[in-house]
Every structure is written in C-alpha cells, then in structure tokens.
Amino acid sequence: MDMGALIARLPKVELHLHIEGTLEPEQLFAFAKRNGVALSHPSVEALRAAYDFHNLQSFLDLYYQGTAVLQTELDFYELTMAYLERVAAQGVVHTEIFFDPQSHTDRGIAFGTVIDGITRALTEGEQRLGVSSKLILCFLRHLDEDAAFATLRQAEPYLDRIVAVGLDSSEVGHPPSKFERVFSAAREHGLLTVAHAGEEGPPEYIWEALDLLKVSRIDHGVRCVEDANLVARLVEEKMPLTVCPLSNTRLCVFPDMRAHTLKQMLDAGLKATINSDDPAYFGGYMTENFTAVQEAFDFGPEELLALSLNSVEASFLDAGAKARIT
Ligand code: HPA
Ligand code: ZN
C-alpha cells in the first residue's frame, strides 16, 4: 500500500498549532512592507536561512521578532486564512489554534484587533473551506503571573470565542506552578486548560500541569518517558499528548526523527497525536509531519489511523462532531 496516498487521504485534526508560527517568510516580508516595519534580515532567503535552531529559545527569539509585522486586524485575518487554506488542501478537517496575545498587546496592539482578525478567518474557513476550529489563548510563561491575569481580564469580553487557556514560551525555569492561580481563574470562567510541558522541561512539569493546572491535554510531553510512574498515570487517564515531530527535531529535542520517542510512547499505550507546532519555522504542516514519522518508523495503516483517531478523540469537539469525522 502507498503510505503517501494514505496520509494524503487521512482526515486530520490539528491540536497544537501556534498561529504566529504559521507566518511564512514571504508573508512576513509583505506585512512588513505594508506596515512600514524595518526587518533585520535583507531577504526572504536570508530569513529562511536563519531558521537553524539549536534549542527552543533560539527559535523563540526569531518567532517573537517575526510577530512585529502583525499590526492590523487584516494582518491577523490574512495570516489565519493562509494557514487554513494550506491545511484544508492537506485534509485537515478541524484545528485547535493557539494564539499569544501578550506578544501583540505588549507592542501596543489591542487584544480585540488580534482576536477579531483571527476569528473572522476562522468563521470564513469553516463556511468556505469546511475546516472547523477552536481557539486557545496561551499565556507566555516567561512573563509573570500578574501579566497573565491582565491578559485573562482583556479576554473577558471574548470568552465565547475561546475554548481553553494554554501555556507556552520558554519552559525551563518557568514551571506550571507559577500559573496555578490564573489557570484556576480561567477554569472558573468555564475555560478548559492545556499546557506545554515536558518539551525541554523535566517530567515534574508534566506532573504539575496535571495536578495544579488540571489540564485536558499535555502539549509536547515527550520527556514523560523518563518517568515510568508518570507514563502509567498518563496511560491510566488516557491523557492526550500533542506531539510535534518536526518541531522536536528542528529544536534538537531529538538528534533525528529515528531517535524520537513517538513509537515508544505509542507502544506504551499513550494517546499521542501528530501536530505541526510552528510550521513556517520547522519545515512542514500536518502532511509533512505525518510523512516524517511514517518514514522514520515505517508506520503502516494501523498506526496512521490510530494517530488520526487519537486526535479526533483528544479534540474539544462534541461527540456528534467527533462521530462525523470518523
Ligand atoms: N514551545 C514553547 N513555546 C512556543 C512553541 C513551542 O513549541 N511554539 C511557539 N511558542
Ligand atoms: Zn507549541
């Protein structure tokens, strides 16, 4: 059987995608021109050549630099629409998108400008492309608790457009415990919770995300395999892990795809899913991530369908919508 053809046909659900990480260099240059923003790289090619990362922080430095070109509601709309068009062509039927409001509000962009542009595209994407979606507000963990609370307050008028809060940015030194109270406040608003944990940070951060932040999914979580008790708990609770294979190799979490722990995770009974994280920076969207793991582990139809099904089950869709995908 042709695995490439199967991957192309597979109904895909994306659960770990930073919308700011879909900003392709060409679009970045176009927005910079439109908004009169000076860039530190002379050309699209020079910028792309700089996407040579050695850890999470080396990526984040460029990622936050890139956000400077996003200024208007139209920018956020076009950014989101371009992502939806690309993934619709790859067979993505549902996507749950992170956005980083603090990376914009700290530059003087209004929260409403950001969310209005993103959600205008999400609504159009559902109607015109048939891609359903949900939106997850991420707090930047390198900033303090007060800043996260201020962001949650700014989100209050828009809570009907947000399904969950998440936690991203520089992991090591910023444990989930730092955000226990703001996550509790978010849950009191009726929001679900997720958190990046165990990407570069230790297994203890995954325990904290479960116990203190009461998450419904762990984002990344690949370092869980270092702690047998943690793996047992994650299996027992059927806790989804949103794994991002190309991100993990590009950020040197693993030296190459064959060294990735995905297969070990699936063999242990963990609910791993495949996602693209920041596709414009890491060399691929959903299809490229599926292809990379299929080739590295020689996955057949059984594994590919199991991964696809894990994502449907781990999504925040209601039971009826899940049944329509599978
Ligand atoms: N990890 C942490 N923060 C991020 C990431 C990631 O993979 N992508 C965008 N912000
Ligand atoms: Zn991420």
PDB file of C-alpha atoms and ligand atoms in Angstrom, residues 16 18 196 220 277, ligand 2:
ATOM      1  CA  HIS A  16      -1.038  22.024  18.610  1.00  0.00           C
ATOM      2  CA  HIS A  18       0.609  28.476  17.121  1.00  0.00           C
ATOM      3  CA  HIS A 196       3.224  22.886  27.132  1.00  0.00           C
ATOM      4  CA  HIS A 220       4.543  18.010  23.671  1.00  0.00           C
ATOM      5  CA  ASP A 277       3.509  23.495  16.201  1.00  0.00           C
TER       6      ASP A 277
HETATM    7 ZN    ZN B   2       3.934  24.681  20.823  1.00  0.00          ZN
END
